[in-house]
Tab-separated table of C-alpha atoms in Angstrom:
chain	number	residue	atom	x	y	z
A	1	UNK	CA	0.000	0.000	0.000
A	2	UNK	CA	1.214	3.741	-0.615
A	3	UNK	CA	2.495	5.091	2.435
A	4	UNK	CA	-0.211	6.740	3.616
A	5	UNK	CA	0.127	10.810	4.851
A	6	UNK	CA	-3.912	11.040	6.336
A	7	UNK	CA	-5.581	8.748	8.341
A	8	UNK	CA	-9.560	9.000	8.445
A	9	UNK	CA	-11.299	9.863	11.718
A	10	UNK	CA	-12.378	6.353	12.382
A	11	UNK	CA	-8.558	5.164	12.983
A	12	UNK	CA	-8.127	8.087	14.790
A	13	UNK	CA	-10.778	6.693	17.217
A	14	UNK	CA	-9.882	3.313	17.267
A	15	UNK	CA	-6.256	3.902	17.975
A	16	UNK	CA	-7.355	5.224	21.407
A	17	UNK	CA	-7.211	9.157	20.103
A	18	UNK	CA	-10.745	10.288	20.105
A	19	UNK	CA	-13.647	10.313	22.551
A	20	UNK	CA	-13.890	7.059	25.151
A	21	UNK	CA	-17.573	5.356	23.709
A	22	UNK	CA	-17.250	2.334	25.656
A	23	UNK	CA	-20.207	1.256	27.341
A	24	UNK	CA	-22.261	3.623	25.240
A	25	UNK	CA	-25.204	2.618	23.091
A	26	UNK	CA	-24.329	3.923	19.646
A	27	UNK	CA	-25.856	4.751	16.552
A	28	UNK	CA	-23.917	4.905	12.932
A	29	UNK	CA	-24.123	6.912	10.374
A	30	UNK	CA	-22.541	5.146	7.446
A	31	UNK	CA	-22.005	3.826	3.669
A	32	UNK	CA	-19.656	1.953	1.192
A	33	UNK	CA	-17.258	4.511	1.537
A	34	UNK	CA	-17.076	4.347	5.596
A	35	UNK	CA	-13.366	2.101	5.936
A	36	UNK	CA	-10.571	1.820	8.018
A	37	UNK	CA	-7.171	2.785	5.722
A	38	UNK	CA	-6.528	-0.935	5.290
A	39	UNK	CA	-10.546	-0.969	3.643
A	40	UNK	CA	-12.641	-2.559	7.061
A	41	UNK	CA	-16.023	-1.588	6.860
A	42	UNK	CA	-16.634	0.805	9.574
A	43	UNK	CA	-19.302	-0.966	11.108
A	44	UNK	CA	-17.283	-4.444	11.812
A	45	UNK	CA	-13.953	-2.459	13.021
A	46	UNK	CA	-16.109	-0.893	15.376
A	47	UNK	CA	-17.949	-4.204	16.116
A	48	UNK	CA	-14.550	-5.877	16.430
A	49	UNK	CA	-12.893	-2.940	18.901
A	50	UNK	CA	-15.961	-3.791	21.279
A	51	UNK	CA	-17.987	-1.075	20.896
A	52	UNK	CA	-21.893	-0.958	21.457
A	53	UNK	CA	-23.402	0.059	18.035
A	54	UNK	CA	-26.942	-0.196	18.558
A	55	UNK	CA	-28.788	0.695	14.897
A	56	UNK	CA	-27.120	1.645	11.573
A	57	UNK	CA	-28.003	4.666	9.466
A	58	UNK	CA	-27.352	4.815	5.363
A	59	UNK	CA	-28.016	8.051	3.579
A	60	UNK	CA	-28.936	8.198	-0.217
A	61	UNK	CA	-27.419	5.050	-1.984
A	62	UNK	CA	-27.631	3.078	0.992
A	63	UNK	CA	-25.642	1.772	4.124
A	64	UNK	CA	-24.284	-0.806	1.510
A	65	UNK	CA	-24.667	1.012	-1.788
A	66	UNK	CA	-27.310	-1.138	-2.353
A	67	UNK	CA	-28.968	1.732	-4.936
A	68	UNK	CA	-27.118	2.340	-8.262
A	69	UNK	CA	-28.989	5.331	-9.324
A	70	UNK	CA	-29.074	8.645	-8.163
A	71	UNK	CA	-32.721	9.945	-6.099
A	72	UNK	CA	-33.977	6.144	-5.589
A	73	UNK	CA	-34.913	5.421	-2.135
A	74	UNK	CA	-33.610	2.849	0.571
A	75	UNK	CA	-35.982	0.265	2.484
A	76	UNK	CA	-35.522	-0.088	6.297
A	77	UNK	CA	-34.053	-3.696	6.987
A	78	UNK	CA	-32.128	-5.865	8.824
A	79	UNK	CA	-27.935	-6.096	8.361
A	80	UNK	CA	-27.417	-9.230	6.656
A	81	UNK	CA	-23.754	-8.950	7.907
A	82	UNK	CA	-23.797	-7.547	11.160
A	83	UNK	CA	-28.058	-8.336	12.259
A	84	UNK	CA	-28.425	-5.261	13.245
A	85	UNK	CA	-31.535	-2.501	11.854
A	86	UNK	CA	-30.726	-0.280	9.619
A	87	UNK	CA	-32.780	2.776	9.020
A	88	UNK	CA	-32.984	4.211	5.808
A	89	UNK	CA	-32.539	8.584	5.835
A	90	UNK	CA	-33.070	8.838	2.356
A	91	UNK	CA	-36.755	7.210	2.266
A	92	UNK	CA	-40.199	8.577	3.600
A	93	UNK	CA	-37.594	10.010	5.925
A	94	UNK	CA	-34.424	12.055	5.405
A	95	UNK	CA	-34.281	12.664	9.489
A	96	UNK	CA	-34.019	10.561	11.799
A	97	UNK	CA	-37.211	10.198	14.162
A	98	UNK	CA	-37.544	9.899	17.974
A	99	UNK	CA	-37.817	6.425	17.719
A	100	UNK	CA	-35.292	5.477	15.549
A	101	UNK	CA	-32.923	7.601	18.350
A	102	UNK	CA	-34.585	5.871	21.367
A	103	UNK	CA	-32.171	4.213	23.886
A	104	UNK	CA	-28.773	5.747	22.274
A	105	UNK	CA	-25.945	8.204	23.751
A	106	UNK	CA	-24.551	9.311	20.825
A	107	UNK	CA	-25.255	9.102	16.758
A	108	UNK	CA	-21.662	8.821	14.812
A	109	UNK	CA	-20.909	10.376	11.569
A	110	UNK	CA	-18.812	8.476	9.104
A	111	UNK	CA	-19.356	9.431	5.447
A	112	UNK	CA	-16.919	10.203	3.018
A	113	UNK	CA	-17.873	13.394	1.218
A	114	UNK	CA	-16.839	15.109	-1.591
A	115	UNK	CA	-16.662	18.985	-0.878
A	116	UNK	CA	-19.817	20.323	-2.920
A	117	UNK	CA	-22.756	21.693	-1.424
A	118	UNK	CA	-25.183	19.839	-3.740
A	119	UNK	CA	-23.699	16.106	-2.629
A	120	UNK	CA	-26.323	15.117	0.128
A	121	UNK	CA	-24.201	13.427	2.727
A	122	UNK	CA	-23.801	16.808	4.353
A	123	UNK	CA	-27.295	17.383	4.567
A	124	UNK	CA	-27.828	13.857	6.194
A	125	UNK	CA	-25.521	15.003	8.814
A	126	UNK	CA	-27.059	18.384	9.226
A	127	UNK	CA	-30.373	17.210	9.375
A	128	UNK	CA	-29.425	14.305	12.265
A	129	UNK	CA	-27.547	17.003	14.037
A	130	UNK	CA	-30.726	18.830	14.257
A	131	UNK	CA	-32.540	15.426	15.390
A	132	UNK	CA	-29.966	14.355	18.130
A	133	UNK	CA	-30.410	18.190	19.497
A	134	UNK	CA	-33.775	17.805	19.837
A	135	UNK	CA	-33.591	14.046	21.436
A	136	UNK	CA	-30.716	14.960	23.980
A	137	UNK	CA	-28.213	12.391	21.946
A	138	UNK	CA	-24.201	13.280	21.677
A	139	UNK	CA	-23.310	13.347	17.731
A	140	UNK	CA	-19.470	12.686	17.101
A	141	UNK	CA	-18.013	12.914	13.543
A	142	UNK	CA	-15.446	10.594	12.579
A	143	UNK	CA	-13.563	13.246	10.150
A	144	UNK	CA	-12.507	12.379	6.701
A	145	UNK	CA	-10.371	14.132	4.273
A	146	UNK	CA	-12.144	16.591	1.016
A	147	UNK	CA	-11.215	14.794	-2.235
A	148	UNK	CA	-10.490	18.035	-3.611
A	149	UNK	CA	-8.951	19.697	-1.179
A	150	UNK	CA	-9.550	22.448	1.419
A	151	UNK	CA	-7.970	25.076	-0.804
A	152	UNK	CA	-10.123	26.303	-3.258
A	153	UNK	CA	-14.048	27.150	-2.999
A	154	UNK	CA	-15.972	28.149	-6.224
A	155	UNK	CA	-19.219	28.905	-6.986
A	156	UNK	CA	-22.240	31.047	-5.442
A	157	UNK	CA	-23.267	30.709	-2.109
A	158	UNK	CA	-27.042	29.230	-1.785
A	159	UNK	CA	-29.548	32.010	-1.138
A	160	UNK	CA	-32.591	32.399	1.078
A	161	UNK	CA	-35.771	30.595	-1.048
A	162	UNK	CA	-33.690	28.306	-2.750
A	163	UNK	CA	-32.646	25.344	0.349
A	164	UNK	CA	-33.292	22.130	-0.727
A	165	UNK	CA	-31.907	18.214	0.389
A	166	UNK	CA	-29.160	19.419	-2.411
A	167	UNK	CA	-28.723	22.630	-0.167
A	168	UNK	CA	-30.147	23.331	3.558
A	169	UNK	CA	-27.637	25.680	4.567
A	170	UNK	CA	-26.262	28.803	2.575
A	171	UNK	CA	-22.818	27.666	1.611
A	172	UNK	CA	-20.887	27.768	-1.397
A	173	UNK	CA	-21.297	25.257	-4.065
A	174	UNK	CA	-17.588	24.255	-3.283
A	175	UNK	CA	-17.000	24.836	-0.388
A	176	UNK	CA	-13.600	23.339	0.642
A	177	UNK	CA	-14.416	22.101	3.795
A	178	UNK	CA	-14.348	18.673	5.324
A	179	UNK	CA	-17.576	17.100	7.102
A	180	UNK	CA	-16.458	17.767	10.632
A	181	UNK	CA	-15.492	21.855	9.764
A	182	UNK	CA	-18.843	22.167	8.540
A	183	UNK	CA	-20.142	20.533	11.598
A	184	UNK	CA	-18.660	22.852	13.850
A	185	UNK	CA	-20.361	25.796	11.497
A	186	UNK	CA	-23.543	24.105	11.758
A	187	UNK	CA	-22.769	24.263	15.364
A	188	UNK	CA	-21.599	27.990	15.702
A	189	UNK	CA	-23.657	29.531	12.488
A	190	UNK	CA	-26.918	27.594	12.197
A	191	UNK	CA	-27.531	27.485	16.152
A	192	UNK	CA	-27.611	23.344	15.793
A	193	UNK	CA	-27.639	23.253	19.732
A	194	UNK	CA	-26.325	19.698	19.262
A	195	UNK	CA	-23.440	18.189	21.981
A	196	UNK	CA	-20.967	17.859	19.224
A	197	UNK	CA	-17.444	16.174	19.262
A	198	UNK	CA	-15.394	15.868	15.737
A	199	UNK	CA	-12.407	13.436	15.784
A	200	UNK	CA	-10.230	15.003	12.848
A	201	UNK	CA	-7.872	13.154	10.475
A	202	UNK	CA	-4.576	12.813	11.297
A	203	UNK	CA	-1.934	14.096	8.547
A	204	UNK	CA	-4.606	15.471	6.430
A	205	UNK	CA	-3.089	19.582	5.165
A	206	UNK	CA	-5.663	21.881	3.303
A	207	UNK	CA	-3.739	21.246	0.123
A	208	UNK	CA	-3.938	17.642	-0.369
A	209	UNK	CA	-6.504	16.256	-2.658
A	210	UNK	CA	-6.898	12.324	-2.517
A	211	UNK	CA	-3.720	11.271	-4.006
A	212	UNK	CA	-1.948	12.372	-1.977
A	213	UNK	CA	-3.438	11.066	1.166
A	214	UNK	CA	-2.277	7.741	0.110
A	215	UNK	CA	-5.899	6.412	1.466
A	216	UNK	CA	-7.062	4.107	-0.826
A	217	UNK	CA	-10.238	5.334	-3.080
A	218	UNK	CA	-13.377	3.524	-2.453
A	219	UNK	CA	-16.206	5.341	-4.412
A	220	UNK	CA	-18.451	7.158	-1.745
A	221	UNK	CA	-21.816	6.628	-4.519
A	222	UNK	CA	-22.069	4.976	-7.309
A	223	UNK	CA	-21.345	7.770	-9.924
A	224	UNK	CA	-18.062	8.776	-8.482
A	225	UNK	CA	-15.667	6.016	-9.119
A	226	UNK	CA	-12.600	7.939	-8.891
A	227	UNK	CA	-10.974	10.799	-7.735
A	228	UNK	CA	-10.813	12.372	-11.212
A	229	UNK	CA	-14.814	12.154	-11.180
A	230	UNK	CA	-14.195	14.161	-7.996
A	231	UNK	CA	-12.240	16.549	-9.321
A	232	UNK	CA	-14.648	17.386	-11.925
A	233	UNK	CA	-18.386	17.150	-10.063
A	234	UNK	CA	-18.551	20.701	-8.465
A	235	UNK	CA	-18.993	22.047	-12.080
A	236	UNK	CA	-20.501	19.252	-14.055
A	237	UNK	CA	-22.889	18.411	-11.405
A	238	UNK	CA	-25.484	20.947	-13.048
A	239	UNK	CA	-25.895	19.294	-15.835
A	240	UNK	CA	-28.835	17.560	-13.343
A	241	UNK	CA	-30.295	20.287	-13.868
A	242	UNK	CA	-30.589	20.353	-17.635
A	243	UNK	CA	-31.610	17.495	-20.491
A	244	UNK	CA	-28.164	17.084	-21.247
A	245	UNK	CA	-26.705	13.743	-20.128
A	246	UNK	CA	-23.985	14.168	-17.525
A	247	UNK	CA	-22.706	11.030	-18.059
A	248	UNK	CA	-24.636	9.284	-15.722
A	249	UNK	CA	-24.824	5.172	-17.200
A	250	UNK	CA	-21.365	5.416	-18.685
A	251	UNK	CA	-18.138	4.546	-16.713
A	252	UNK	CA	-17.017	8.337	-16.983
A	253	UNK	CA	-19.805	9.886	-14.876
A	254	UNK	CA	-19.275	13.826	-14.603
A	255	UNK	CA	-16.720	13.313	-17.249
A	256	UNK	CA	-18.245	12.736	-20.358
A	257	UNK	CA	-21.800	15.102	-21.393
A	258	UNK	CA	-23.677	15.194	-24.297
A	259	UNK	CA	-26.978	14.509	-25.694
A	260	UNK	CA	-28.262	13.409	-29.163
A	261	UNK	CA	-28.492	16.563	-30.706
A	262	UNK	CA	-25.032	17.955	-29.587
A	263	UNK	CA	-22.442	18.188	-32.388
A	264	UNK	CA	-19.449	17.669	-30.599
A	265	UNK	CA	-16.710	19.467	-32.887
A	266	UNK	CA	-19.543	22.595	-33.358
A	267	UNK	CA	-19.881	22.623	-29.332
A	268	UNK	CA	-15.982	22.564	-28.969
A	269	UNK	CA	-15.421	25.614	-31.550
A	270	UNK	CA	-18.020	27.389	-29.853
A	271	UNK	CA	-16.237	27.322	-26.498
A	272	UNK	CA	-12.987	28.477	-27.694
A	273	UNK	CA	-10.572	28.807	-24.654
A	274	UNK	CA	-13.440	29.229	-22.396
A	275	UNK	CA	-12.866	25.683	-20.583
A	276	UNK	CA	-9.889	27.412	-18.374
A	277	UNK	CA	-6.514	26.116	-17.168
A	278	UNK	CA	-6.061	22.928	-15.744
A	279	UNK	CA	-9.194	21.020	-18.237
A	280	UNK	CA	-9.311	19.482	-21.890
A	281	UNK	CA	-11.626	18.510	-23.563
A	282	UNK	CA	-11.919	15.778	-26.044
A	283	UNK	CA	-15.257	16.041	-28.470
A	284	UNK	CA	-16.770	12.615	-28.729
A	285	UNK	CA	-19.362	10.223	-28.747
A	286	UNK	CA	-20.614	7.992	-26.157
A	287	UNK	CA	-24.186	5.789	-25.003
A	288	UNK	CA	-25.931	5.688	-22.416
A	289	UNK	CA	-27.098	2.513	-20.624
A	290	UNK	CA	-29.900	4.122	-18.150
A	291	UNK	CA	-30.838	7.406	-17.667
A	292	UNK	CA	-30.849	10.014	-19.943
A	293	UNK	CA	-31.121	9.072	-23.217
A	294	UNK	CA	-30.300	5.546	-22.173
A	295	UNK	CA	-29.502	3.337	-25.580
A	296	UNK	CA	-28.994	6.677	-27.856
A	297	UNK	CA	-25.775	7.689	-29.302
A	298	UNK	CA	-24.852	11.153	-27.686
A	299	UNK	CA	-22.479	13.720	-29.002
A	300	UNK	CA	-20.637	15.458	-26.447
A	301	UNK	CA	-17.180	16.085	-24.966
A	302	UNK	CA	-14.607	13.407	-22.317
A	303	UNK	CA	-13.502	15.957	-19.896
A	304	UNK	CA	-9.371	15.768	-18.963
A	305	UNK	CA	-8.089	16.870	-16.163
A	306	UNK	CA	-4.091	18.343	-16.709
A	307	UNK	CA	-3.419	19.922	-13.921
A	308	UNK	CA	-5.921	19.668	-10.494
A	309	UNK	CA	-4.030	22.503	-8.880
A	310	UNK	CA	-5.354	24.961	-11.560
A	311	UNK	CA	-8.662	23.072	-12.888
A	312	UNK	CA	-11.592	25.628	-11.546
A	313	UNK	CA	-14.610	23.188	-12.488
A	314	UNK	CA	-17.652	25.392	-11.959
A	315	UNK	CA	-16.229	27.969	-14.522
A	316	UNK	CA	-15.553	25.428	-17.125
A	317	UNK	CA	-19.167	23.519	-16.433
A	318	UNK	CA	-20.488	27.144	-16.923
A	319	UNK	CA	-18.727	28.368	-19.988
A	320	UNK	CA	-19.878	24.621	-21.171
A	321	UNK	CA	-22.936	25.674	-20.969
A	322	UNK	CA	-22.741	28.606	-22.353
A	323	UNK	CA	-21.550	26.793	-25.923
A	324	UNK	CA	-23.940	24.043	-25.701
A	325	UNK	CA	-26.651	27.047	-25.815
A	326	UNK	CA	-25.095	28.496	-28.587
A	327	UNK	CA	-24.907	25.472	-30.705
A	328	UNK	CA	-27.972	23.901	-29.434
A	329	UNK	CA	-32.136	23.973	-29.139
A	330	UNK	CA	-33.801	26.914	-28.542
A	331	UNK	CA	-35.325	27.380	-25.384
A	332	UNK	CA	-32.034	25.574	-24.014
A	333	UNK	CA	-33.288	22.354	-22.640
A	334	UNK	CA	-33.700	22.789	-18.649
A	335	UNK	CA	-34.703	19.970	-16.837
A	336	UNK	CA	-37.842	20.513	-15.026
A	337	UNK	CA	-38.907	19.472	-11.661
A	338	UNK	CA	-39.736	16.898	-9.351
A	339	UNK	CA	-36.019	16.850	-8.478
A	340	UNK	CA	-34.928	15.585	-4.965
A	341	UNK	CA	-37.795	16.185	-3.437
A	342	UNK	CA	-38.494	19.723	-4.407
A	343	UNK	CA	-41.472	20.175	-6.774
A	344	UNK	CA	-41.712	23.505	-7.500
A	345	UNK	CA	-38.200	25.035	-8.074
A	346	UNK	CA	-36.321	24.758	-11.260
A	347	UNK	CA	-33.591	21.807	-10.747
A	348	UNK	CA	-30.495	24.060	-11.884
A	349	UNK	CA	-31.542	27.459	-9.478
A	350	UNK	CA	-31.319	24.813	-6.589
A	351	UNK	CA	-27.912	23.229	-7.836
A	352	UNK	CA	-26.851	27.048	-8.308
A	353	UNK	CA	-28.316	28.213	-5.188
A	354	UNK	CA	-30.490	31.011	-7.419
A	355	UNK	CA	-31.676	31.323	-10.425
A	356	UNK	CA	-28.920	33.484	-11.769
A	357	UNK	CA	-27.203	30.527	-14.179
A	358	UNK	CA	-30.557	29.792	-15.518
A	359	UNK	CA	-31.229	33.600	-16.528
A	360	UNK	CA	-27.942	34.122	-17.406
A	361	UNK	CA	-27.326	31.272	-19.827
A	362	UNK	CA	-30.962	32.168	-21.282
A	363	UNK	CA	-29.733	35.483	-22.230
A	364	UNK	CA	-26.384	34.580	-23.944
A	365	UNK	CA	-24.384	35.452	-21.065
A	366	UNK	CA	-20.907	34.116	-20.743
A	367	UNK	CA	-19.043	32.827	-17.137
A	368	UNK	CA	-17.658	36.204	-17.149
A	369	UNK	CA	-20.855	37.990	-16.568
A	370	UNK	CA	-22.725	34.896	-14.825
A	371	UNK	CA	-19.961	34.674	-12.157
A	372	UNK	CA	-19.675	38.493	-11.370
A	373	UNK	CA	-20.161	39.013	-7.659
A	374	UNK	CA	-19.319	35.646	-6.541
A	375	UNK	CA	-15.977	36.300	-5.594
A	376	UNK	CA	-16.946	39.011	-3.411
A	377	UNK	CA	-19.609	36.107	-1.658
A	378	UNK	CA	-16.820	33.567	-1.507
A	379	UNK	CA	-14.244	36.329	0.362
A	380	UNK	CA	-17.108	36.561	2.852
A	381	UNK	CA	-17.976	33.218	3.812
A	382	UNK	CA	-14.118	32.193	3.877
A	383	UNK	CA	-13.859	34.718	6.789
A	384	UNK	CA	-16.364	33.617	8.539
A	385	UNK	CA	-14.817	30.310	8.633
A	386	UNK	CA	-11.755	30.974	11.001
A	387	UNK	CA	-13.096	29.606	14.352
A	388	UNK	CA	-14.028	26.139	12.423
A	389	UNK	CA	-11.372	25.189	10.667
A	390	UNK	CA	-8.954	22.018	11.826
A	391	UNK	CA	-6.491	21.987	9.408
A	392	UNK	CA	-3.723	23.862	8.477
């Protein structure tokens, strides 16, 4: 194995470093993703150290990753590994109730996210924050490192009117923090009166992305196999919220877009240099096995990521676009709602956090002229952030 620079929050607690939970009745929140550096599922190293977990949580996807596709619900059922219940917070439910709290000291945390406000495990965590407050119950994140570092943040931060399960809080769409910094936000910001405790990672510096953690990448849902798909998401994660394919039924998720009616070499001229450092892109095409346009040949572009120190994804995904406008149906295909659970709002305002993209790509505006502003947002909510942050 590489030699490994971070270790996740969970080692950090089994090694003896974090919070003493023996003897306490203990909840987990958890998924595919949740492993010990040498890859044990969370569930049986905690098991195996002797502690008491009571119930198991899984957010969307599943405690297993049972669920492929993206905005399918999870049945409540029974472990077949461990026997224990697991209770599904991406069902009828997306908070946990009284009774699925009943009898426990503390709830823990251990999902890996990805460092974009629109990925739901954050809102999982927010949300059973706000239930363990209310049912007196200790929540304790087991930190993990952000894929794409702690660095950079892009995009607009979500405004008042436009919170969804893709957005509950107003942060930015990346927002270069790791689960347990945000906690301690949610804590200080939001008023979550929650007893909070956040084991950080050891080793883990604000400039490291995954690779060089040395951690071993297990895909945290389905349609992000690799850190490259990570790298890439906080941009091309609103094409959701358009009839474009983002790649979804392909094995290049986030990576490869398109639809039927895209000419790939037209869509390419008509971006020019707009794609930014860091990002090539490679006109192709490429079909679908389920979702959009599942069994059609879609034109479209492979996105290529040259340099992740310099790759600014939601610019790119916006000046992308901005060409597939130009070169494509008029009134530019939006997709409309239901979309996680919100009926009413346009898909793309909530994965934008207003409905400032939507407007502006209508009207022929460029990133230039969509983006204006958000700097000054992003200068703002990084100051705000002193009194959270673990990591240097």
């Amino acid at each position: 194995m590489t030699h490994l620079r971070a270790m996740p929050g969970l080692d950090v607690l089994l090694a003896g470093q974090g919070p003493d939970l023996r003897g306490e009745r203990l909840g987990l929140i958890l998924h595919p993703a949740s492993v010990t550096a040498d890859l044990r599922f969370s569930a049986d190293a905690l098991l195996d150290a002797h502690l008491q977990i009571e119930v198991l949580f899984g957010p969307q996807h599943g405690a297993r990753g049972e669920k492929q596709d993206n905005m399918i619900e999870s049945d409540h059922y029974t472990d077949p590994v461990t026997g224990l219940p697991v209770h599904s917070l991406y069902s009828e439910v997306r908070k946990p109730t009284p009774e699925m709290l009943d009898g426990l000291d503390a709830v823990l945390f251990d999902l890996q996210d990805v460092g974009v406000r629109v990925y739901t495990f954050v809102w999982t965590m927010a949300l059973a924050m706000e239930a363990c407050a209310q049912a007196g119950v200790r929540f304790v994140v087991l930190d993990r490192p952000n894929p794409i570092g702690g660095l950079v943040r892009e995009g607009p931060v979500l405004r008042e009117g436009y919170e969804s399960f893709v957005g509950l809080h107003p942060i930015p769409l990346r927002h270069g923090l790791t689960a347990g910094e945000l906690a301690r936000w949610l804590v200080r910001k939001r008023g979550i009166d929650v007893d909070l405790t956040v084991v950080p990672c050891s080793g883990w510096r604000r400039w490291m992305v995954w690779d060089d953690t040395g951690l071993p990448w297990v895909l945290p849902s389905p349609n992000l196999p690799t850190p490259t798909s990570c790298d890439v998401y906080p941009g091309m994660v609103l094409f959701e919220g358009t009839l474009l394919s983002e790649g979804r039924g392909t094995t290049r998720p986030f990576e490869l877009f398109g639809a039927p009616w895209l000419d790939p070499r037209v869509m390419t001229d008509a971006l020019g240099t707009g794609l930014g450092k860091g990002l090539a892109v490679r006109p192709c095409h490429f079909e679908p096995t389920f979702q959009k346009y599942a069994g059609q040949v879609c034109g479209g572009g492979q996105l290529h990521v040259t340099d992740r120190d310099r790759l600014r994804s939601v610019r790119a995904a916006v000046a992308l676009l901005a060409a597939c406008r130009k070169v494509g149906p008029d009134p530019f295909p939006w997709r409309p709602p239901p979309y996680e659970y919100e009926e009413t709002l346009m898909p793309i305002d909530i994965l934008w956090g207003n409905d400032g993209l939507r407007t502006g790509i209508d009207a022929g505006a460029g990133p230039d002229e969509i983006l204006d502003g958000v700097d000054v947002e992003l200068t703002r909510f990084s100051a705000e952030l002193e009194p959270d942050l673990l990591y240097e």
